[in-house]
PDB file of C-alpha atoms in Angstrom:
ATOM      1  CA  UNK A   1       0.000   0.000   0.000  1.00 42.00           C
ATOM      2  CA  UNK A   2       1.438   3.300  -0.635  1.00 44.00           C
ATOM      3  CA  UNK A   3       1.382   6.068   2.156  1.00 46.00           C
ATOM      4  CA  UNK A   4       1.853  10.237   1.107  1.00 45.00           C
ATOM      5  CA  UNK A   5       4.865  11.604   3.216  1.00 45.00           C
ATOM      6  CA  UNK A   6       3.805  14.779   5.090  1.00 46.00           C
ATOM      7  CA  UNK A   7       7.210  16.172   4.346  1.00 48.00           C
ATOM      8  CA  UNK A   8       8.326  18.349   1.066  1.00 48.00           C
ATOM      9  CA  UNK A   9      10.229  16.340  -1.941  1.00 50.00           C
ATOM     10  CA  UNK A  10      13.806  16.944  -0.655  1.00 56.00           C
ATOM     11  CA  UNK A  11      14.923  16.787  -4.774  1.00 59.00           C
ATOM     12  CA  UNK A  12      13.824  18.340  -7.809  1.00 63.00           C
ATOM     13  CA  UNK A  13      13.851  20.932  -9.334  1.00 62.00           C
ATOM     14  CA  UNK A  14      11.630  23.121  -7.573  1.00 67.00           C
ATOM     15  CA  UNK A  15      13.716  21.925  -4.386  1.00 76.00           C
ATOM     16  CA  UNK A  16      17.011  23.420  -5.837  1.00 71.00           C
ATOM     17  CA  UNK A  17      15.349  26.459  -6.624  1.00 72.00           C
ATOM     18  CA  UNK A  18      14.162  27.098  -3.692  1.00 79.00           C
ATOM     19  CA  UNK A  19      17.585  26.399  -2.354  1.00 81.00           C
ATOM     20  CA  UNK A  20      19.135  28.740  -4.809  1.00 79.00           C
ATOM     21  CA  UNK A  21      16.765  31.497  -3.716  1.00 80.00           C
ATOM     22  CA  UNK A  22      17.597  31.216  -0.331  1.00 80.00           C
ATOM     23  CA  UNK A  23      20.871  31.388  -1.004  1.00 80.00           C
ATOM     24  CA  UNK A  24      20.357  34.880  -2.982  1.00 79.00           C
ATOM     25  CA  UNK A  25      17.909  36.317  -0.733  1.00 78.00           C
ATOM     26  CA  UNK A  26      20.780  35.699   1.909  1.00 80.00           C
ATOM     27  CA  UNK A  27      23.312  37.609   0.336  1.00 78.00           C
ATOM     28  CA  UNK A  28      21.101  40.661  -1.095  1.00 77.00           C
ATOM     29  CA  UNK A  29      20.386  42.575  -4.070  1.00 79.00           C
ATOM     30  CA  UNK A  30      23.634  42.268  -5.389  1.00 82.00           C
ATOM     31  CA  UNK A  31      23.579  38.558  -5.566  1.00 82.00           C
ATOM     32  CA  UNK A  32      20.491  38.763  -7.472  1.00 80.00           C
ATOM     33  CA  UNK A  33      21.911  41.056 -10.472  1.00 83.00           C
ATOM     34  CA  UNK A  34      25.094  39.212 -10.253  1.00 85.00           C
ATOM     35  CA  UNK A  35      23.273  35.914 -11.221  1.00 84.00           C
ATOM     36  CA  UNK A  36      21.168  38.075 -13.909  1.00 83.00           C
ATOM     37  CA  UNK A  37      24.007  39.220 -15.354  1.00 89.00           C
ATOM     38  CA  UNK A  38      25.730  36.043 -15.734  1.00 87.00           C
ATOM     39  CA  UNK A  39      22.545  34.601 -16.847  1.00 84.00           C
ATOM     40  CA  UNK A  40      22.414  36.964 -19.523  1.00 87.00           C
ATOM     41  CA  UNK A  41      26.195  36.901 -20.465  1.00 89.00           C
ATOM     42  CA  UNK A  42      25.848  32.666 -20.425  1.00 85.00           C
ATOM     43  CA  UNK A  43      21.703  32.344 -21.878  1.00 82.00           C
ATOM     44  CA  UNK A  44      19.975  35.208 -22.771  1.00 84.00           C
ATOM     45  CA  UNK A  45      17.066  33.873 -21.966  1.00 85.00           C
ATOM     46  CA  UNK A  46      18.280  32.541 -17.899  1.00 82.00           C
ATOM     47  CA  UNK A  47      18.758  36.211 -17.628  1.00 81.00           C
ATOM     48  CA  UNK A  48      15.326  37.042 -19.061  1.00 85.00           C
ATOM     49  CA  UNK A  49      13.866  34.301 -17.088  1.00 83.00           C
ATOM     50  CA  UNK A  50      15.552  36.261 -13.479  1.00 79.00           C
ATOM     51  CA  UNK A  51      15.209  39.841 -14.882  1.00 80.00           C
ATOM     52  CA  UNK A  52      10.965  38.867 -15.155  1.00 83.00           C
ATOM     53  CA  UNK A  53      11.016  36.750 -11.935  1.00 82.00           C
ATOM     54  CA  UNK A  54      12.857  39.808 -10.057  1.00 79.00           C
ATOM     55  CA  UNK A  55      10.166  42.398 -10.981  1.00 78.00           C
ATOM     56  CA  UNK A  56       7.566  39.763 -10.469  1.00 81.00           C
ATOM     57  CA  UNK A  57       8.281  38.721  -7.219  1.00 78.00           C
ATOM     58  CA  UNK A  58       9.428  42.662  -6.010  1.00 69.00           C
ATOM     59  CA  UNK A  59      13.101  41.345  -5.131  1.00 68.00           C
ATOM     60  CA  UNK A  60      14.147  45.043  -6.581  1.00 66.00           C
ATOM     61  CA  UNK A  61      11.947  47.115  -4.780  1.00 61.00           C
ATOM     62  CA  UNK A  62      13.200  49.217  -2.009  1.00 59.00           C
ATOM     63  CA  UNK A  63      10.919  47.103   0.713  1.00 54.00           C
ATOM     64  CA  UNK A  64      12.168  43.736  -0.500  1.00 53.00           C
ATOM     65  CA  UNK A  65      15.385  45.399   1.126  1.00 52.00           C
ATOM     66  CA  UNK A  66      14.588  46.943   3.985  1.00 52.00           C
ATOM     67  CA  UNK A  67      15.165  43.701   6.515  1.00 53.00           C
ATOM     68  CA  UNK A  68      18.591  44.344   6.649  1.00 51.00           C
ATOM     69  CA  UNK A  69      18.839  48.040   6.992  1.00 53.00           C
ATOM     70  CA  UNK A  70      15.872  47.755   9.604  1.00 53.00           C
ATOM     71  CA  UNK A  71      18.563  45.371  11.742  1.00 54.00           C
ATOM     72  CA  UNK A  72      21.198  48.136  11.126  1.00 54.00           C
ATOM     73  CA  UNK A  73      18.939  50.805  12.611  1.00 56.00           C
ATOM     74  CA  UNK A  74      18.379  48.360  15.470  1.00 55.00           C
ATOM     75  CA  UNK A  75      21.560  48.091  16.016  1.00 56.00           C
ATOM     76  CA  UNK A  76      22.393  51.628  17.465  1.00 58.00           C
ATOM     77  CA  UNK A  77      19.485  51.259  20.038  1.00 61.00           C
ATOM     78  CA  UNK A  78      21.759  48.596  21.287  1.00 66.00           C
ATOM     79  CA  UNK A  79      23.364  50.874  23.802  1.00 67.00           C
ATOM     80  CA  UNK A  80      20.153  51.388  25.168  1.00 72.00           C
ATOM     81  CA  UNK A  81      19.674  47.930  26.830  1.00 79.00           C
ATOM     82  CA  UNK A  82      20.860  47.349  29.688  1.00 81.00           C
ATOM     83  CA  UNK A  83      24.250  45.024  30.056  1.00 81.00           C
ATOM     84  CA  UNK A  84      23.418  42.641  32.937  1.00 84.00           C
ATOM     85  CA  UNK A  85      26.105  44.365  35.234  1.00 88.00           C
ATOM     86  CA  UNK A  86      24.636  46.866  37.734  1.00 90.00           C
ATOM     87  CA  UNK A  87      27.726  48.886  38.191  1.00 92.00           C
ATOM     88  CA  UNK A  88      28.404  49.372  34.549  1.00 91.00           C
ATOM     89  CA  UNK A  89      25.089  50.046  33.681  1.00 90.00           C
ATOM     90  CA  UNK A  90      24.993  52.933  36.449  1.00 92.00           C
ATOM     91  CA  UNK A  91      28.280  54.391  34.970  1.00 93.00           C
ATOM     92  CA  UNK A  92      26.718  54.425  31.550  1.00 91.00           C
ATOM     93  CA  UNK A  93      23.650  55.660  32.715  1.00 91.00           C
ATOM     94  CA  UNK A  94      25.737  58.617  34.145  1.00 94.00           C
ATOM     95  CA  UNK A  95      27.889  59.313  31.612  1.00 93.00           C
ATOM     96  CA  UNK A  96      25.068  59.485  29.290  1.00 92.00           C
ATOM     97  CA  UNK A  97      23.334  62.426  31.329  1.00 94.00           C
ATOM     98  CA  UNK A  98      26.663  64.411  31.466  1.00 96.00           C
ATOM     99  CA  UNK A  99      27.370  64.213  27.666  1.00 94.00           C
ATOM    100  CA  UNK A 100      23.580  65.505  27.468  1.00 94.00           C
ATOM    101  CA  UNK A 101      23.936  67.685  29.587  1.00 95.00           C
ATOM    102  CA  UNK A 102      27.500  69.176  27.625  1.00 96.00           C
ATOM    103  CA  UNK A 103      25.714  68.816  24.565  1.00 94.00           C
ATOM    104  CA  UNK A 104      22.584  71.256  25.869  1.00 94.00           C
ATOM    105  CA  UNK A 105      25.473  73.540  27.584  1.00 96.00           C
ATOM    106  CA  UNK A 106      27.467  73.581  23.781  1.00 95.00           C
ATOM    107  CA  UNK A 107      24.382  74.205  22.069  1.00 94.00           C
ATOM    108  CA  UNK A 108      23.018  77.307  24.092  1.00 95.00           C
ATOM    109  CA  UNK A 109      26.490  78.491  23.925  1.00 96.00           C
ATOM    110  CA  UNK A 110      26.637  78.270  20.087  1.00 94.00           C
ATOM    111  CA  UNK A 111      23.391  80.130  20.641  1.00 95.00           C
ATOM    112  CA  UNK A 112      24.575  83.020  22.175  1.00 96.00           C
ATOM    113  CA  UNK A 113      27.293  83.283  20.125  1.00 95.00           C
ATOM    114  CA  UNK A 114      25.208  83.669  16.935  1.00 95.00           C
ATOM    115  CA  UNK A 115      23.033  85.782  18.711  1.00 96.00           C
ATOM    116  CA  UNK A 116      26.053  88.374  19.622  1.00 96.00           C
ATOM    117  CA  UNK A 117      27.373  88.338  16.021  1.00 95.00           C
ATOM    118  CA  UNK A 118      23.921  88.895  14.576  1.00 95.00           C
ATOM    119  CA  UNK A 119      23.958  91.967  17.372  1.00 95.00           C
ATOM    120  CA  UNK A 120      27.139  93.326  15.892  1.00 96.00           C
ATOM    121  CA  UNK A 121      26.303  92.968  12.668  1.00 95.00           C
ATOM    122  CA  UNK A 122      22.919  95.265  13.018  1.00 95.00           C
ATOM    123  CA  UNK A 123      24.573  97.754  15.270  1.00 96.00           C
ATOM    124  CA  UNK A 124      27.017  98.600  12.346  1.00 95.00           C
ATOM    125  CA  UNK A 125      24.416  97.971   9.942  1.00 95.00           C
ATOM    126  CA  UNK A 126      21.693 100.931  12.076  1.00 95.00           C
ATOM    127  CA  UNK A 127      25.318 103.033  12.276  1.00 95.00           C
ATOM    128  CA  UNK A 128      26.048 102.878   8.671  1.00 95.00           C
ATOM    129  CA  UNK A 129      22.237 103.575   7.680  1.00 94.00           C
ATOM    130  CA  UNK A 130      22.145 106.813  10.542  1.00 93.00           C
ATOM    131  CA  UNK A 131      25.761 108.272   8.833  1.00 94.00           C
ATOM    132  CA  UNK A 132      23.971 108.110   5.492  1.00 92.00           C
ATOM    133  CA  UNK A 133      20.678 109.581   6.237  1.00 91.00           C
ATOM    134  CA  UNK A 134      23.332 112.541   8.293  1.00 90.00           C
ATOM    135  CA  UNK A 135      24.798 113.115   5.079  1.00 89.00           C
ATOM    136  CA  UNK A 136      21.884 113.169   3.294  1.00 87.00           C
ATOM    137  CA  UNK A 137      20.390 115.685   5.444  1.00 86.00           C
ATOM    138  CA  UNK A 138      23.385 118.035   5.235  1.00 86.00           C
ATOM    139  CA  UNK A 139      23.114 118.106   0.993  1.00 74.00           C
ATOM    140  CA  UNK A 140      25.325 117.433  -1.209  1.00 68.00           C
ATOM    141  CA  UNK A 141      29.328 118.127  -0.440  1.00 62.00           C
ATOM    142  CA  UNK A 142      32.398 119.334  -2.539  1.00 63.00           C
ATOM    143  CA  UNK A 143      32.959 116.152  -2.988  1.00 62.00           C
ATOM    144  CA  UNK A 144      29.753 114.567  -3.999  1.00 59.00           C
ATOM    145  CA  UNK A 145      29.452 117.828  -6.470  1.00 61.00           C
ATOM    146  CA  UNK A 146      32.480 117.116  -8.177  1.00 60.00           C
ATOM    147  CA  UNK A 147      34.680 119.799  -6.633  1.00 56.00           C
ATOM    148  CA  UNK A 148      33.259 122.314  -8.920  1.00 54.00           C
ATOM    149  CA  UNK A 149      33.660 124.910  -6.959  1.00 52.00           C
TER     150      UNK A 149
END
């Protein structure tokens, strides 16, 4: 009597494909127009055959990507979590709040600073505009006349 196996076919084709998929998923986007490339440069139509199963299946697209960069943006919050060790975790914990509270200290500094220049700048600005509108109001000098006279 013959029984069905619950498992998947371990061969076949559709077994190595799968395999080879895996394998290119693994390795990213790169792998994938590395092996449509060389599908195109060995049998056109291999290469046509990825090229249409690449759009089909969305391997290009920028979400198809995004698994990996999503760990790498994980990956900073790292520092975040605490380490197990109670002592360390209270030193980073402090040294965290002092480099805050530089970087607030820095910035407000950087603020007056800017603030100051942009003071200077429109005190010489109002002192240039009031010695023009004084020599306006005086009229015209030898100078401005040409020394004519």
């Amino acid at each position: 009597m013959y029984t069905a196996s619950t498992t998947a076919p371990t061969a076949g084709p559709l077994s190595w494909f799968r395999r080879a998929e895996s394998w290119l998923d693994a390795r990213g986007r790169a792998a994938w127009i590395a092996a449509m490339v060389l599908g195109f440069v060995f049998a056109w139509p291999i290469g046509l055959g990825l090229l249409a199963y690449m759009i089909w299946s969305k391997r290009m697209s920028k979400s198809f990507c995004r698994g990996a960069e999503r760990q790498d943006r994980m990956g900073r919050f790292d520092s975040l979590r605490p380490s197990g060790n109670s002592a360390f975790d209270a030193y980073k914990t402090d040294m965290l709040r002092r480099l805050e509270d530089e970087q607030s200290a820095f910035e407000a500094f950087l603020q007056r600073l800017r603030a100051a220049k942009d003071k200077s700048e429109f005190d010489a600005f109002m002192q240039d505009r009031a010695r023009a509108t004084a020599q306006a109001a005086q009229g015209p000098t030898e100078e401005d006349r040409g020394g004519a006279y």
